[in-house]
Amino acid sequence: MNYLSPLAVMALGAALSGPAFAQTSESTETPPAEAGAGAAAAVSGDAAAEAPAEADAAPTEGGNDQPVELAEDETVLPNGMDTTADYEENGRWYNADGIPTFKINEDGAVDFATFNGFRRYHAECHVCHGPDGEGSSYAPALKNSVLNMDYYDFQEIVASGKQQVNSAQNQVMPAFATNRNVWCYIDDIYVYLLAHGTETIPRGRPAERADKAPEYAEQEDSCMSG
Protein backbone atom coordinates (compact mmCIF):
# COMPACT_ATOMS: atom_id res chain seq x y z
CA MET A 1 0.00 0.00 0.00
CA ASN A 2 1.14 3.55 -0.67
CA TYR A 3 2.13 5.68 2.28
CA LEU A 4 -1.10 7.65 2.13
CA SER A 5 -4.12 5.65 3.27
CA PRO A 6 -7.30 5.36 1.17
CA LEU A 7 -8.81 7.98 3.50
CA ALA A 8 -6.54 10.68 2.11
CA VAL A 9 -8.55 11.41 -1.05
CA MET A 10 -11.76 11.84 0.95
CA ALA A 11 -10.67 14.46 3.47
CA LEU A 12 -11.23 17.70 1.53
CA GLY A 13 -14.20 19.56 0.12
CA ALA A 14 -16.65 19.35 3.02
CA ALA A 15 -18.10 22.45 4.64
CA LEU A 16 -16.82 22.82 8.17
CA SER A 17 -18.72 23.44 11.39
CA GLY A 18 -17.83 24.40 14.98
CA PRO A 19 -15.24 26.87 16.28
CA ALA A 20 -11.90 27.45 14.63
CA PHE A 21 -8.83 26.39 16.51
CA ALA A 22 -6.37 29.29 17.08
CA GLN A 23 -4.52 32.23 15.44
CA THR A 24 -4.30 33.29 11.77
CA SER A 25 -2.39 32.63 8.54
CA GLU A 26 -3.21 31.87 4.89
CA SER A 27 -1.28 30.64 1.86
CA THR A 28 -1.65 28.70 -1.38
CA GLU A 29 1.46 26.53 -1.17
CA THR A 30 1.26 22.84 -1.95
CA PRO A 31 1.76 20.61 1.12
CA PRO A 32 4.11 17.63 1.38
CA ALA A 33 3.06 14.78 -0.91
CA GLU A 34 3.43 12.19 1.85
CA ALA A 35 1.63 13.06 5.07
CA GLY A 36 0.60 11.03 8.13
CA ALA A 37 -0.91 7.70 7.15
CA GLY A 38 -4.47 9.01 6.79
CA ALA A 39 -3.63 12.66 6.16
CA ALA A 40 -5.40 14.56 3.40
CA ALA A 41 -3.50 16.04 0.46
CA ALA A 42 -4.52 19.66 1.06
CA VAL A 43 -3.48 23.00 -0.42
CA SER A 44 -2.80 25.87 2.00
CA GLY A 45 -0.74 26.77 4.99
CA ASP A 46 1.83 28.66 6.95
CA ALA A 47 3.29 27.51 10.23
CA ALA A 48 1.38 28.44 13.37
CA ALA A 49 1.41 32.06 14.39
CA GLU A 50 2.97 32.54 17.75
CA ALA A 51 0.59 33.03 20.67
CA PRO A 52 1.10 33.10 24.42
CA ALA A 53 0.23 29.94 26.29
CA GLU A 54 -2.79 30.03 28.57
CA ALA A 55 -2.61 26.49 29.76
CA ASP A 56 -5.59 25.94 31.99
CA ALA A 57 -7.96 28.73 31.02
CA ALA A 58 -11.55 27.88 30.18
CA PRO A 59 -12.10 26.57 26.62
CA THR A 60 -14.27 28.36 24.11
CA GLU A 61 -17.96 27.87 24.80
CA GLY A 62 -20.19 26.22 22.21
CA GLY A 63 -19.35 24.17 19.15
CA ASN A 64 -17.34 20.98 18.88
CA ASP A 65 -15.24 21.38 22.01
CA GLN A 66 -18.01 20.59 24.49
CA PRO A 67 -17.16 17.88 27.07
CA VAL A 68 -18.27 14.35 26.31
CA GLU A 69 -19.25 11.80 28.93
CA LEU A 70 -19.01 8.20 27.73
CA ALA A 71 -20.43 5.22 29.54
CA GLU A 72 -17.92 2.73 30.92
CA ASP A 73 -16.45 0.61 28.11
CA GLU A 74 -18.31 2.73 25.51
CA THR A 75 -16.35 2.81 22.25
CA VAL A 76 -18.72 4.68 19.91
CA LEU A 77 -18.24 8.46 19.98
CA PRO A 78 -20.89 11.17 19.47
CA ASN A 79 -19.53 11.60 15.93
CA GLY A 80 -20.36 7.94 15.22
CA MET A 81 -16.79 6.68 15.17
CA ASP A 82 -15.99 3.38 16.88
CA THR A 83 -12.58 3.71 18.53
CA THR A 84 -12.03 -0.06 18.72
CA ALA A 85 -8.68 -0.97 17.13
CA ASP A 86 -9.26 -3.51 14.34
CA TYR A 87 -6.00 -3.84 12.43
CA GLU A 88 -2.45 -2.47 12.25
CA GLU A 89 -0.82 -1.16 9.09
CA ASN A 90 2.53 0.58 8.68
CA GLY A 91 2.90 0.79 12.45
CA ARG A 92 -0.44 2.54 13.03
CA TRP A 93 -3.77 1.17 14.26
CA TYR A 94 -7.14 1.62 12.50
CA ASN A 95 -10.75 0.82 13.29
CA ALA A 96 -12.90 -1.36 11.05
CA ASP A 97 -13.71 1.68 8.86
CA GLY A 98 -10.04 2.48 8.27
CA ILE A 99 -9.92 5.54 10.53
CA PRO A 100 -6.83 5.92 12.75
CA THR A 101 -7.32 4.98 16.38
CA PHE A 102 -5.29 4.08 19.47
CA LYS A 103 -4.31 0.72 20.91
CA ILE A 104 -3.44 0.00 24.53
CA ASN A 105 -1.60 -3.27 25.21
CA GLU A 106 -2.49 -5.60 28.07
CA ASP A 107 0.49 -4.28 30.02
CA GLY A 108 -0.83 -0.71 29.66
CA ALA A 109 1.64 0.43 27.00
CA VAL A 110 0.24 2.71 24.32
CA ASP A 111 0.97 2.10 20.65
CA PHE A 112 3.89 4.09 19.26
CA ALA A 113 1.72 6.43 17.17
CA THR A 114 -0.28 7.51 20.23
CA PHE A 115 2.92 8.11 22.19
CA ASN A 116 4.40 10.07 19.31
CA GLY A 117 1.16 12.03 19.06
CA PHE A 118 1.69 13.20 22.64
CA ARG A 119 5.19 14.39 21.73
CA ARG A 120 4.14 16.13 18.51
CA TYR A 121 1.10 17.77 20.07
CA HIS A 122 3.18 19.28 22.85
CA ALA A 123 5.84 20.42 20.41
CA GLU A 124 3.46 22.19 18.04
CA CYS A 125 -0.09 22.59 19.40
CA HIS A 126 -0.20 23.13 23.14
CA VAL A 127 0.87 26.78 23.01
CA CYS A 128 -2.68 27.62 21.86
CA HIS A 129 -4.76 24.61 22.87
CA GLY A 130 -3.18 24.00 26.26
CA PRO A 131 -1.31 20.96 27.58
CA ASP A 132 -3.03 17.65 26.80
CA GLY A 133 -5.61 19.31 24.54
CA GLU A 134 -7.45 20.78 27.53
CA GLY A 135 -8.16 24.10 25.78
CA SER A 136 -7.49 27.76 26.55
CA SER A 137 -9.36 31.07 26.65
CA TYR A 138 -8.92 31.54 22.89
CA ALA A 139 -8.60 27.99 21.50
CA PRO A 140 -10.93 25.02 22.06
CA ALA A 141 -10.22 21.80 23.91
CA LEU A 142 -9.11 19.44 21.15
CA LYS A 143 -9.53 16.40 23.39
CA ASN A 144 -13.27 17.13 23.11
CA SER A 145 -13.29 18.32 19.50
CA VAL A 146 -12.03 14.98 18.18
CA LEU A 147 -14.91 13.18 19.91
CA ASN A 148 -17.57 15.45 18.44
CA MET A 149 -16.37 16.22 14.93
CA ASP A 150 -15.68 14.03 11.92
CA TYR A 151 -12.11 12.80 11.33
CA TYR A 152 -12.08 14.26 7.82
CA ASP A 153 -13.26 17.67 9.05
CA PHE A 154 -10.53 17.62 11.69
CA GLN A 155 -7.92 16.98 9.01
CA GLU A 156 -9.25 19.65 6.68
CA ILE A 157 -9.21 22.32 9.38
CA VAL A 158 -5.65 21.43 10.38
CA ALA A 159 -4.54 21.41 6.73
CA SER A 160 -6.34 24.49 5.46
CA GLY A 161 -7.16 26.50 8.57
CA LYS A 162 -10.41 28.26 9.36
CA GLN A 163 -11.56 31.68 10.43
CA GLN A 164 -14.64 32.48 12.48
CA VAL A 165 -15.00 36.15 13.34
CA ASN A 166 -18.21 37.75 14.56
CA SER A 167 -19.50 39.93 17.38
CA ALA A 168 -19.16 37.08 19.86
CA GLN A 169 -15.73 35.72 18.96
CA ASN A 170 -12.59 36.23 16.92
CA GLN A 171 -10.99 32.85 16.30
CA VAL A 172 -8.64 31.98 13.47
CA MET A 173 -6.95 28.64 12.94
CA PRO A 174 -3.73 28.79 10.89
CA ALA A 175 -3.12 26.28 8.13
CA PHE A 176 -0.54 23.57 8.84
CA ALA A 177 -0.44 21.65 5.57
CA THR A 178 3.10 22.80 4.80
CA ASN A 179 4.40 22.30 8.33
CA ARG A 180 5.92 18.83 8.17
CA ASN A 181 6.29 18.65 11.94
CA VAL A 182 2.50 18.71 12.13
CA TRP A 183 1.31 17.25 8.85
CA CYS A 184 3.59 14.21 8.77
CA TYR A 185 2.21 13.28 12.20
CA ILE A 186 -1.39 14.46 11.94
CA ASP A 187 -2.81 10.97 12.53
CA ASP A 188 -0.57 10.50 15.55
CA ILE A 189 -1.80 13.77 17.05
CA TYR A 190 -5.37 12.74 16.29
CA VAL A 191 -5.14 9.34 17.99
CA TYR A 192 -3.39 10.82 21.02
CA LEU A 193 -6.24 13.30 21.44
CA LEU A 194 -8.75 10.44 21.00
CA ALA A 195 -7.05 8.39 23.69
CA HIS A 196 -6.97 11.27 26.16
CA GLY A 197 -10.43 12.57 25.23
CA THR A 198 -11.99 9.18 25.97
CA GLU A 199 -9.99 9.06 29.24
CA THR A 200 -8.28 5.88 28.08
CA ILE A 201 -5.00 7.54 29.02
CA PRO A 202 -4.56 10.26 31.66
CA ARG A 203 -2.95 13.66 31.28
CA GLY A 204 0.80 13.71 30.90
CA ARG A 205 3.41 11.68 29.06
CA PRO A 206 2.38 8.03 28.61
CA ALA A 207 4.51 5.91 30.93
CA GLU A 208 4.96 2.97 28.55
CA ARG A 209 4.91 2.66 24.79
CA ALA A 210 5.27 0.04 22.10
CA ASP A 211 8.34 0.08 19.85
CA LYS A 212 8.44 1.98 16.57
CA ALA A 213 7.76 -0.40 13.69
CA PRO A 214 10.19 -0.37 10.73
CA GLU A 215 7.26 0.44 8.42
CA TYR A 216 6.40 3.46 10.54
CA ALA A 217 10.00 4.69 10.38
CA GLU A 218 10.06 4.26 6.59
CA GLN A 219 6.85 6.27 6.19
CA GLU A 220 8.12 8.95 8.56
CA ASP A 221 11.38 9.34 6.63
CA SER A 222 9.50 9.55 3.34
CA CYS A 223 7.23 12.32 4.59
CA MET A 224 9.88 14.39 6.33
CA SER A 225 12.30 14.25 3.41
CA GLY A 226 9.78 14.27 0.54
Short mmCIF file of N, CA, C and O in Angstrom, two decimals, residues 84-199:
data_model
loop_
_atom_site.label_atom_id
_atom_site.label_comp_id
_atom_site.label_asym_id
_atom_site.label_seq_id
_atom_site.Cartn_x
_atom_site.Cartn_y
_atom_site.Cartn_z
N THR A 84 -12.62 1.26 18.55
CA THR A 84 -12.03 -0.06 18.72
C THR A 84 -10.96 -0.32 17.65
O THR A 84 -11.23 -0.21 16.45
N ALA A 85 -9.76 -0.66 18.06
CA ALA A 85 -8.68 -0.97 17.13
C ALA A 85 -8.97 -2.30 16.44
O ALA A 85 -9.21 -3.31 17.11
N ASP A 86 -8.93 -2.31 15.10
CA ASP A 86 -9.26 -3.51 14.34
C ASP A 86 -8.05 -4.13 13.65
O ASP A 86 -7.92 -5.35 13.60
N TYR A 87 -7.18 -3.30 13.11
CA TYR A 87 -6.00 -3.84 12.43
C TYR A 87 -4.87 -2.82 12.46
O TYR A 87 -5.08 -1.63 12.66
N GLU A 88 -3.65 -3.31 12.26
CA GLU A 88 -2.45 -2.47 12.25
C GLU A 88 -1.87 -2.46 10.85
O GLU A 88 -1.82 -3.48 10.17
N GLU A 89 -1.44 -1.30 10.41
CA GLU A 89 -0.82 -1.16 9.09
C GLU A 89 0.23 -0.07 9.15
O GLU A 89 -0.04 1.04 9.64
N ASN A 90 1.42 -0.38 8.68
CA ASN A 90 2.53 0.58 8.68
C ASN A 90 2.79 1.16 10.06
O ASN A 90 3.16 2.33 10.20
N GLY A 91 2.59 0.34 11.09
CA GLY A 91 2.90 0.79 12.45
C GLY A 91 1.83 1.63 13.10
O GLY A 91 2.05 2.14 14.20
N ARG A 92 0.67 1.78 12.45
CA ARG A 92 -0.44 2.54 13.03
C ARG A 92 -1.69 1.65 13.10
O ARG A 92 -1.87 0.77 12.27
N TRP A 93 -2.54 1.95 14.07
CA TRP A 93 -3.77 1.17 14.26
C TRP A 93 -4.97 1.90 13.65
O TRP A 93 -5.04 3.13 13.66
N TYR A 94 -5.93 1.10 13.14
CA TYR A 94 -7.14 1.62 12.50
C TYR A 94 -8.35 0.85 13.00
O TYR A 94 -8.25 -0.32 13.38
N ASN A 95 -9.51 1.54 12.97
CA ASN A 95 -10.75 0.82 13.29
C ASN A 95 -11.25 0.09 12.05
O ASN A 95 -10.61 0.10 11.00
N ALA A 96 -12.40 -0.54 12.16
CA ALA A 96 -12.90 -1.36 11.05
C ALA A 96 -13.22 -0.52 9.81
O ALA A 96 -13.28 -1.05 8.69
N ASP A 97 -13.41 0.80 9.99
CA ASP A 97 -13.71 1.68 8.86
C ASP A 97 -12.45 2.33 8.28
O ASP A 97 -12.54 3.17 7.39
N GLY A 98 -11.29 1.94 8.80
CA GLY A 98 -10.04 2.48 8.27
C GLY A 98 -9.66 3.84 8.80
O GLY A 98 -8.82 4.53 8.22
N ILE A 99 -10.25 4.26 9.91
CA ILE A 99 -9.92 5.54 10.53
C ILE A 99 -8.90 5.30 11.63
O ILE A 99 -9.03 4.36 12.42
N PRO A 100 -7.86 6.12 11.71
CA PRO A 100 -6.83 5.92 12.75
C PRO A 100 -7.42 5.92 14.15
O PRO A 100 -8.32 6.70 14.47
N THR A 101 -6.90 5.05 14.99
CA THR A 101 -7.32 4.98 16.38
C THR A 101 -6.14 4.54 17.24
O THR A 101 -5.04 4.31 16.72
N PHE A 102 -6.37 4.44 18.54
CA PHE A 102 -5.29 4.08 19.47
C PHE A 102 -5.41 2.61 19.88
O PHE A 102 -6.45 1.98 19.69
N LYS A 103 -4.34 2.10 20.44
CA LYS A 103 -4.31 0.72 20.91
C LYS A 103 -3.52 0.67 22.21
O LYS A 103 -2.37 1.13 22.25
N ILE A 104 -4.12 0.15 23.25
CA ILE A 104 -3.44 0.00 24.53
C ILE A 104 -3.19 -1.49 24.77
O ILE A 104 -4.12 -2.30 24.74
N ASN A 105 -1.94 -1.87 24.98
CA ASN A 105 -1.60 -3.27 25.21
C ASN A 105 -2.07 -3.72 26.58
O ASN A 105 -2.43 -2.92 27.45
N GLU A 106 -2.05 -5.04 26.79
CA GLU A 106 -2.49 -5.60 28.07
C GLU A 106 -1.64 -5.11 29.23
O GLU A 106 -2.11 -5.01 30.37
N ASP A 107 -0.39 -4.78 28.96
CA ASP A 107 0.49 -4.28 30.02
C ASP A 107 0.36 -2.77 30.23
O ASP A 107 1.08 -2.17 31.02
N GLY A 108 -0.58 -2.14 29.49
CA GLY A 108 -0.83 -0.71 29.66
C GLY A 108 -0.02 0.18 28.75
O GLY A 108 -0.17 1.42 28.79
N ALA A 109 0.84 -0.38 27.91
CA ALA A 109 1.64 0.43 27.00
C ALA A 109 0.79 0.91 25.83
O ALA A 109 0.00 0.15 25.26
N VAL A 110 0.96 2.18 25.47
CA VAL A 110 0.24 2.71 24.32
C VAL A 110 1.00 2.35 23.04
O VAL A 110 2.21 2.10 23.08
N ASP A 111 0.29 2.32 21.92
CA ASP A 111 0.97 2.10 20.65
C ASP A 111 1.89 3.28 20.36
O ASP A 111 1.72 4.38 20.91
N PHE A 112 2.87 3.06 19.50
CA PHE A 112 3.89 4.09 19.26
C PHE A 112 3.28 5.36 18.69
O PHE A 112 3.69 6.47 19.06
N ALA A 113 2.31 5.24 17.79
CA ALA A 113 1.72 6.43 17.17
C ALA A 113 1.05 7.32 18.21
O ALA A 113 1.15 8.55 18.16
N THR A 114 0.37 6.72 19.17
CA THR A 114 -0.28 7.51 20.23
C THR A 114 0.77 8.21 21.08
O THR A 114 0.63 9.39 21.43
N PHE A 115 1.83 7.50 21.43
CA PHE A 115 2.92 8.11 22.19
C PHE A 115 3.54 9.26 21.41
O PHE A 115 3.79 10.34 21.96
N ASN A 116 3.80 9.03 20.14
CA ASN A 116 4.40 10.07 19.31
C ASN A 116 3.44 11.25 19.15
O ASN A 116 3.88 12.40 19.05
N GLY A 117 2.14 10.96 19.13
CA GLY A 117 1.16 12.03 19.06
C GLY A 117 1.24 12.95 20.26
O GLY A 117 1.09 14.17 20.13
N PHE A 118 1.48 12.38 21.44
CA PHE A 118 1.69 13.20 22.64
C PHE A 118 2.88 14.13 22.43
O PHE A 118 2.81 15.33 22.71
N ARG A 119 3.98 13.60 21.93
CA ARG A 119 5.19 14.39 21.73
C ARG A 119 4.96 15.50 20.70
O ARG A 119 5.35 16.66 20.91
N ARG A 120 4.34 15.15 19.59
CA ARG A 120 4.14 16.13 18.51
C ARG A 120 3.12 17.19 18.91
O ARG A 120 3.27 18.36 18.56
N TYR A 121 2.08 16.79 19.61
CA TYR A 121 1.10 17.77 20.07
C TYR A 121 1.77 18.81 20.96
O TYR A 121 1.57 20.01 20.80
N HIS A 122 2.58 18.34 21.91
CA HIS A 122 3.18 19.28 22.85
C HIS A 122 4.34 20.07 22.24
O HIS A 122 4.75 21.09 22.81
N ALA A 123 4.82 19.64 21.11
CA ALA A 123 5.84 20.42 20.41
C ALA A 123 5.23 21.52 19.54
O ALA A 123 5.83 22.57 19.35
N GLU A 124 4.01 21.29 19.04
CA GLU A 124 3.46 22.19 18.04
C GLU A 124 2.11 22.82 18.39
O GLU A 124 1.77 23.87 17.85
N CYS A 125 1.32 22.20 19.25
CA CYS A 125 -0.09 22.59 19.40
C CYS A 125 -0.46 23.16 20.77
O CYS A 125 -1.43 23.91 20.87
N HIS A 126 0.28 22.79 21.80
CA HIS A 126 -0.20 23.13 23.14
C HIS A 126 -0.07 24.61 23.47
O HIS A 126 -0.73 25.09 24.39
N VAL A 127 0.73 25.36 22.72
CA VAL A 127 0.87 26.78 23.01
C VAL A 127 -0.47 27.50 22.89
O VAL A 127 -0.74 28.46 23.61
N CYS A 128 -1.35 27.04 22.00
CA CYS A 128 -2.68 27.62 21.86
C CYS A 128 -3.75 26.79 22.56
O CYS A 128 -4.63 27.33 23.22
N HIS A 129 -3.68 25.48 22.39
CA HIS A 129 -4.76 24.61 22.87
C HIS A 129 -4.54 24.07 24.28
O HIS A 129 -5.38 23.31 24.78
N GLY A 130 -3.43 24.44 24.90
CA GLY A 130 -3.18 24.00 26.26
C GLY A 130 -2.60 22.61 26.33
O GLY A 130 -2.79 21.78 25.42
N PRO A 131 -1.86 22.30 27.40
CA PRO A 131 -1.31 20.96 27.58
C PRO A 131 -2.42 19.91 27.53
O PRO A 131 -3.52 20.11 28.04
N ASP A 132 -2.12 18.80 26.86
CA ASP A 132 -3.03 17.65 26.80
C ASP A 132 -4.36 17.96 26.11
O ASP A 132 -5.34 17.25 26.32
N GLY A 133 -4.38 19.00 25.28
CA GLY A 133 -5.61 19.31 24.54
C GLY A 133 -6.74 19.80 25.40
O GLY A 133 -7.90 19.70 25.00
N GLU A 134 -6.42 20.38 26.59
CA GLU A 134 -7.45 20.78 27.53
C GLU A 134 -8.10 22.12 27.18
O GLU A 134 -9.09 22.51 27.78
N GLY A 135 -7.55 22.85 26.21
CA GLY A 135 -8.16 24.10 25.78
C GLY A 135 -7.58 25.31 26.49
O GLY A 135 -6.84 25.20 27.47
N SER A 136 -7.93 26.50 25.98
CA SER A 136 -7.49 27.76 26.55
C SER A 136 -8.60 28.78 26.37
O SER A 136 -9.67 28.46 25.85
N SER A 137 -8.33 30.03 26.76
CA SER A 137 -9.36 31.07 26.65
C SER A 137 -9.62 31.47 25.21
O SER A 137 -10.63 32.10 24.91
N TYR A 138 -8.73 31.13 24.28
CA TYR A 138 -8.92 31.54 22.89
C TYR A 138 -8.82 30.37 21.91
O TYR A 138 -8.89 30.58 20.70
N ALA A 139 -8.66 29.16 22.39
CA ALA A 139 -8.60 27.99 21.50
C ALA A 139 -9.31 26.82 22.18
O ALA A 139 -9.13 26.61 23.38
N PRO A 140 -10.11 26.06 21.44
CA PRO A 140 -10.93 25.02 22.06
C PRO A 140 -10.14 23.82 22.55
O PRO A 140 -8.98 23.63 22.21
N ALA A 141 -10.81 23.02 23.36
CA ALA A 141 -10.22 21.80 23.91
C ALA A 141 -10.27 20.71 22.84
O ALA A 141 -11.32 20.12 22.58
N LEU A 142 -9.13 20.42 22.23
CA LEU A 142 -9.11 19.44 21.15
C LEU A 142 -9.41 18.03 21.62
O LEU A 142 -9.85 17.20 20.82
N LYS A 143 -9.20 17.73 22.88
CA LYS A 143 -9.53 16.40 23.39
C LYS A 143 -11.03 16.16 23.30
O LYS A 143 -11.47 15.01 23.22
N ASN A 144 -11.82 17.25 23.29
CA ASN A 144 -13.27 17.13 23.11
C ASN A 144 -13.65 17.23 21.64
O ASN A 144 -14.55 16.53 21.17
N SER A 145 -12.97 18.11 20.92
CA SER A 145 -13.29 18.32 19.50
C SER A 145 -13.22 17.03 18.71
O SER A 145 -14.07 16.76 17.86
N VAL A 146 -12.19 16.21 18.97
CA VAL A 146 -12.03 14.98 18.18
C VAL A 146 -13.12 13.97 18.46
O VAL A 146 -13.34 13.05 17.65
N LEU A 147 -13.82 14.10 19.59
CA LEU A 147 -14.91 13.18 19.91
C LEU A 147 -16.21 13.62 19.27
O LEU A 147 -17.11 12.79 19.05
N ASN A 148 -16.32 14.90 18.97
CA ASN A 148 -17.57 15.45 18.44
C ASN A 148 -17.57 15.65 16.94
O ASN A 148 -18.63 15.59 16.31
N MET A 149 -16.41 15.90 16.35
CA MET A 149 -16.37 16.22 14.93
C MET A 149 -15.81 15.06 14.11
O MET A 149 -15.13 14.17 14.63
N ASP A 150 -16.11 15.08 12.84
CA ASP A 150 -15.68 14.03 11.92
C ASP A 150 -14.16 14.08 11.72
O ASP A 150 -13.56 15.16 11.68
N TYR A 151 -13.56 12.91 11.56
CA TYR A 151 -12.11 12.80 11.33
C TYR A 151 -11.67 13.60 10.12
O TYR A 151 -10.65 14.30 10.15
N TYR A 152 -12.45 13.56 9.04
CA TYR A 152 -12.08 14.26 7.82
C TYR A 152 -12.16 15.78 8.01
O TYR A 152 -11.33 16.53 7.49
N ASP A 153 -13.16 16.25 8.75
CA ASP A 153 -13.26 17.67 9.05
C ASP A 153 -12.07 18.13 9.90
O ASP A 153 -11.53 19.22 9.70
N PHE A 154 -11.69 17.30 10.86
CA PHE A 154 -10.53 17.62 11.69
C PHE A 154 -9.29 17.81 10.82
O PHE A 154 -8.55 18.79 10.96
N GLN A 155 -9.08 16.89 9.89
CA GLN A 155 -7.92 16.98 9.01
C GLN A 155 -7.98 18.21 8.12
O GLN A 155 -6.97 18.89 7.90
N GLU A 156 -9.16 18.51 7.60
CA GLU A 156 -9.25 19.65 6.68
C GLU A 156 -8.97 20.97 7.41
O GLU A 156 -8.30 21.85 6.87
N ILE A 157 -9.46 21.10 8.63
CA ILE A 157 -9.21 22.32 9.38
C ILE A 157 -7.72 22.47 9.68
O ILE A 157 -7.15 23.54 9.54
N VAL A 158 -7.08 21.37 10.10
CA VAL A 158 -5.65 21.43 10.38
C VAL A 158 -4.87 21.77 9.10
O VAL A 158 -3.94 22.58 9.13
N ALA A 159 -5.26 21.19 7.99
CA ALA A 159 -4.54 21.41 6.73
C ALA A 159 -4.74 22.82 6.19
O ALA A 159 -3.79 23.50 5.81
N SER A 160 -6.00 23.27 6.16
CA SER A 160 -6.34 24.49 5.46
C SER A 160 -6.61 25.68 6.36
O SER A 160 -6.65 26.81 5.89
N GLY A 161 -6.83 25.43 7.65
CA GLY A 161 -7.16 26.50 8.57
C GLY A 161 -8.61 26.91 8.46
O GLY A 161 -9.35 26.45 7.58
N LYS A 162 -9.02 27.78 9.36
CA LYS A 162 -10.41 28.26 9.36
C LYS A 162 -10.50 29.53 10.17
O LYS A 162 -9.82 29.68 11.18
N GLN A 163 -11.36 30.44 9.72
CA GLN A 163 -11.56 31.68 10.43
C GLN A 163 -13.02 31.84 10.80
O GLN A 163 -13.91 31.60 9.97
N GLN A 164 -13.28 32.22 12.03
CA GLN A 164 -14.64 32.48 12.48
C GLN A 164 -14.62 33.75 13.31
O GLN A 164 -14.23 33.75 14.48
N VAL A 165 -15.03 34.85 12.69
CA VAL A 165 -15.00 36.15 13.34
C VAL A 165 -16.39 36.74 13.31
O VAL A 165 -17.01 36.86 12.25
N ASN A 166 -16.92 37.08 14.46
CA ASN A 166 -18.21 37.75 14.56
C ASN A 166 -18.23 38.56 15.85
O ASN A 166 -17.22 38.72 16.51
N SER A 167 -19.41 39.07 16.20
CA SER A 167 -19.50 39.93 17.38
C SER A 167 -19.21 39.19 18.68
O SER A 167 -18.87 39.80 19.69
N ALA A 168 -19.34 37.87 18.65
CA ALA A 168 -19.16 37.08 19.86
C ALA A 168 -17.76 36.50 20.00
O ALA A 168 -17.33 36.15 21.09
N GLN A 169 -17.03 36.35 18.89
CA GLN A 169 -15.73 35.72 18.96
C GLN A 169 -14.85 36.13 17.79
O GLN A 169 -15.35 36.60 16.77
N ASN A 170 -13.56 35.96 17.97
CA ASN A 170 -12.59 36.23 16.92
C ASN A 170 -11.56 35.12 16.97
O ASN A 170 -10.53 35.24 17.61
N GLN A 171 -11.86 34.02 16.28
CA GLN A 171 -10.99 32.85 16.30
C GLN A 171 -10.52 32.53 14.90
O GLN A 171 -11.30 32.50 13.96
N VAL A 172 -9.21 32.31 14.76
CA VAL A 172 -8.64 31.98 13.47
C VAL A 172 -7.64 30.85 13.65
O VAL A 172 -6.72 30.94 14.46
N MET A 173 -7.85 29.79 12.91
CA MET A 173 -6.95 28.64 12.94
C MET A 173 -5.99 28.74 11.77
O MET A 173 -6.41 28.86 10.62
N PRO A 174 -4.67 28.76 12.00
CA PRO A 174 -3.73 28.79 10.89
C PRO A 174 -3.71 27.46 10.14
O PRO A 174 -4.10 26.43 10.68
N ALA A 175 -3.25 27.49 8.93
CA ALA A 175 -3.12 26.28 8.13
C ALA A 175 -1.76 25.63 8.39
O ALA A 175 -0.75 26.31 8.45
N PHE A 176 -1.77 24.30 8.52
CA PHE A 176 -0.54 23.57 8.84
C PHE A 176 -0.12 22.58 7.76
O PHE A 176 0.75 21.76 8.00
N ALA A 177 -0.72 22.66 6.59
CA ALA A 177 -0.44 21.65 5.57
C ALA A 177 1.01 21.64 5.11
O ALA A 177 1.50 20.61 4.64
N THR A 178 1.70 22.77 5.23
CA THR A 178 3.10 22.80 4.80
C THR A 178 4.07 22.68 5.96
O THR A 178 5.28 22.76 5.77
N ASN A 179 3.55 22.50 7.16
CA ASN A 179 4.40 22.30 8.33
C ASN A 179 4.58 20.79 8.53
O ASN A 179 3.70 20.10 9.05
N ARG A 180 5.71 20.27 8.12
CA ARG A 180 5.92 18.83 8.17
C ARG A 180 5.89 18.29 9.60
O ARG A 180 5.52 17.13 9.82
N ASN A 181 6.29 19.11 10.56
CA ASN A 181 6.29 18.65 11.94
C ASN A 181 4.88 18.40 12.48
O ASN A 181 4.70 17.71 13.47
N VAL A 182 3.90 18.98 11.81
CA VAL A 182 2.50 18.71 12.13
C VAL A 182 1.92 17.71 11.15
O VAL A 182 1.37 16.67 11.52
N TRP A 183 2.05 18.01 9.85
CA TRP A 183 1.31 17.25 8.85
C TRP A 183 1.80 15.82 8.67
O TRP A 183 1.03 14.92 8.39
N CYS A 184 3.08 15.58 8.87
CA CYS A 184 3.59 14.21 8.77
C CYS A 184 3.11 13.34 9.94
O CYS A 184 3.20 12.11 9.87
N TYR A 185 2.62 14.00 11.00
CA TYR A 185 2.21 13.28 12.20
C TYR A 185 0.77 13.58 12.59
O TYR A 185 0.37 13.37 13.73
N ILE A 186 -0.03 14.04 11.62
CA ILE A 186 -1.39 14.46 11.94
C ILE A 186 -2.22 13.32 12.52
O ILE A 186 -3.01 13.50 13.44
N ASP A 187 -2.05 12.10 11.99
CA ASP A 187 -2.81 10.97 12.53
C ASP A 187 -2.36 10.61 13.94
O ASP A 187 -3.16 10.19 14.77
N ASP A 188 -1.07 10.78 14.21
CA ASP A 188 -0.57 10.50 15.55
C ASP A 188 -1.16 11.49 16.56
O ASP A 188 -1.58 11.11 17.66
N ILE A 189 -1.20 12.76 16.18
CA ILE A 189 -1.80 13.77 17.05
C ILE A 189 -3.27 13.46 17.28
O ILE A 189 -3.79 13.55 18.40
N TYR A 190 -3.94 13.07 16.20
CA TYR A 190 -5.37 12.74 16.29
C TYR A 190 -5.63 11.59 17.25
O TYR A 190 -6.49 11.68 18.13
N VAL A 191 -4.87 10.50 17.14
CA VAL A 191 -5.14 9.34 17.99
C VAL A 191 -4.74 9.61 19.44
O VAL A 191 -5.37 9.08 20.38
N TYR A 192 -3.72 10.43 19.65
CA TYR A 192 -3.39 10.82 21.02
C TYR A 192 -4.55 11.58 21.65
O TYR A 192 -4.95 11.30 22.80
N LEU A 193 -5.11 12.54 20.92
CA LEU A 193 -6.24 13.30 21.44
C LEU A 193 -7.45 12.40 21.68
O LEU A 193 -8.20 12.58 22.65
N LEU A 194 -7.67 11.42 20.80
CA LEU A 194 -8.75 10.44 21.00
C LEU A 194 -8.54 9.68 22.31
O LEU A 194 -9.48 9.52 23.11
N ALA A 195 -7.34 9.20 22.51
CA ALA A 195 -7.05 8.39 23.69
C ALA A 195 -7.24 9.18 24.97
O ALA A 195 -7.80 8.68 25.96
N HIS A 196 -6.80 10.44 24.96
CA HIS A 196 -6.97 11.27 26.16
C HIS A 196 -8.41 11.74 26.30
O HIS A 196 -8.96 11.76 27.41
N GLY A 197 -9.05 12.10 25.19
CA GLY A 197 -10.43 12.57 25.23
C GLY A 197 -11.40 11.53 25.76
O GLY A 197 -12.37 11.86 26.44
N THR A 198 -11.14 10.27 25.47
CA THR A 198 -11.99 9.18 25.97
C THR A 198 -11.55 8.72 27.36
O THR A 198 -12.12 7.76 27.90
N GLU A 199 -10.54 9.39 27.92
CA GLU A 199 -9.99 9.06 29.24
C GLU A 199 -9.40 7.65 29.29
O GLU A 199 -9.29 7.05 30.35
#
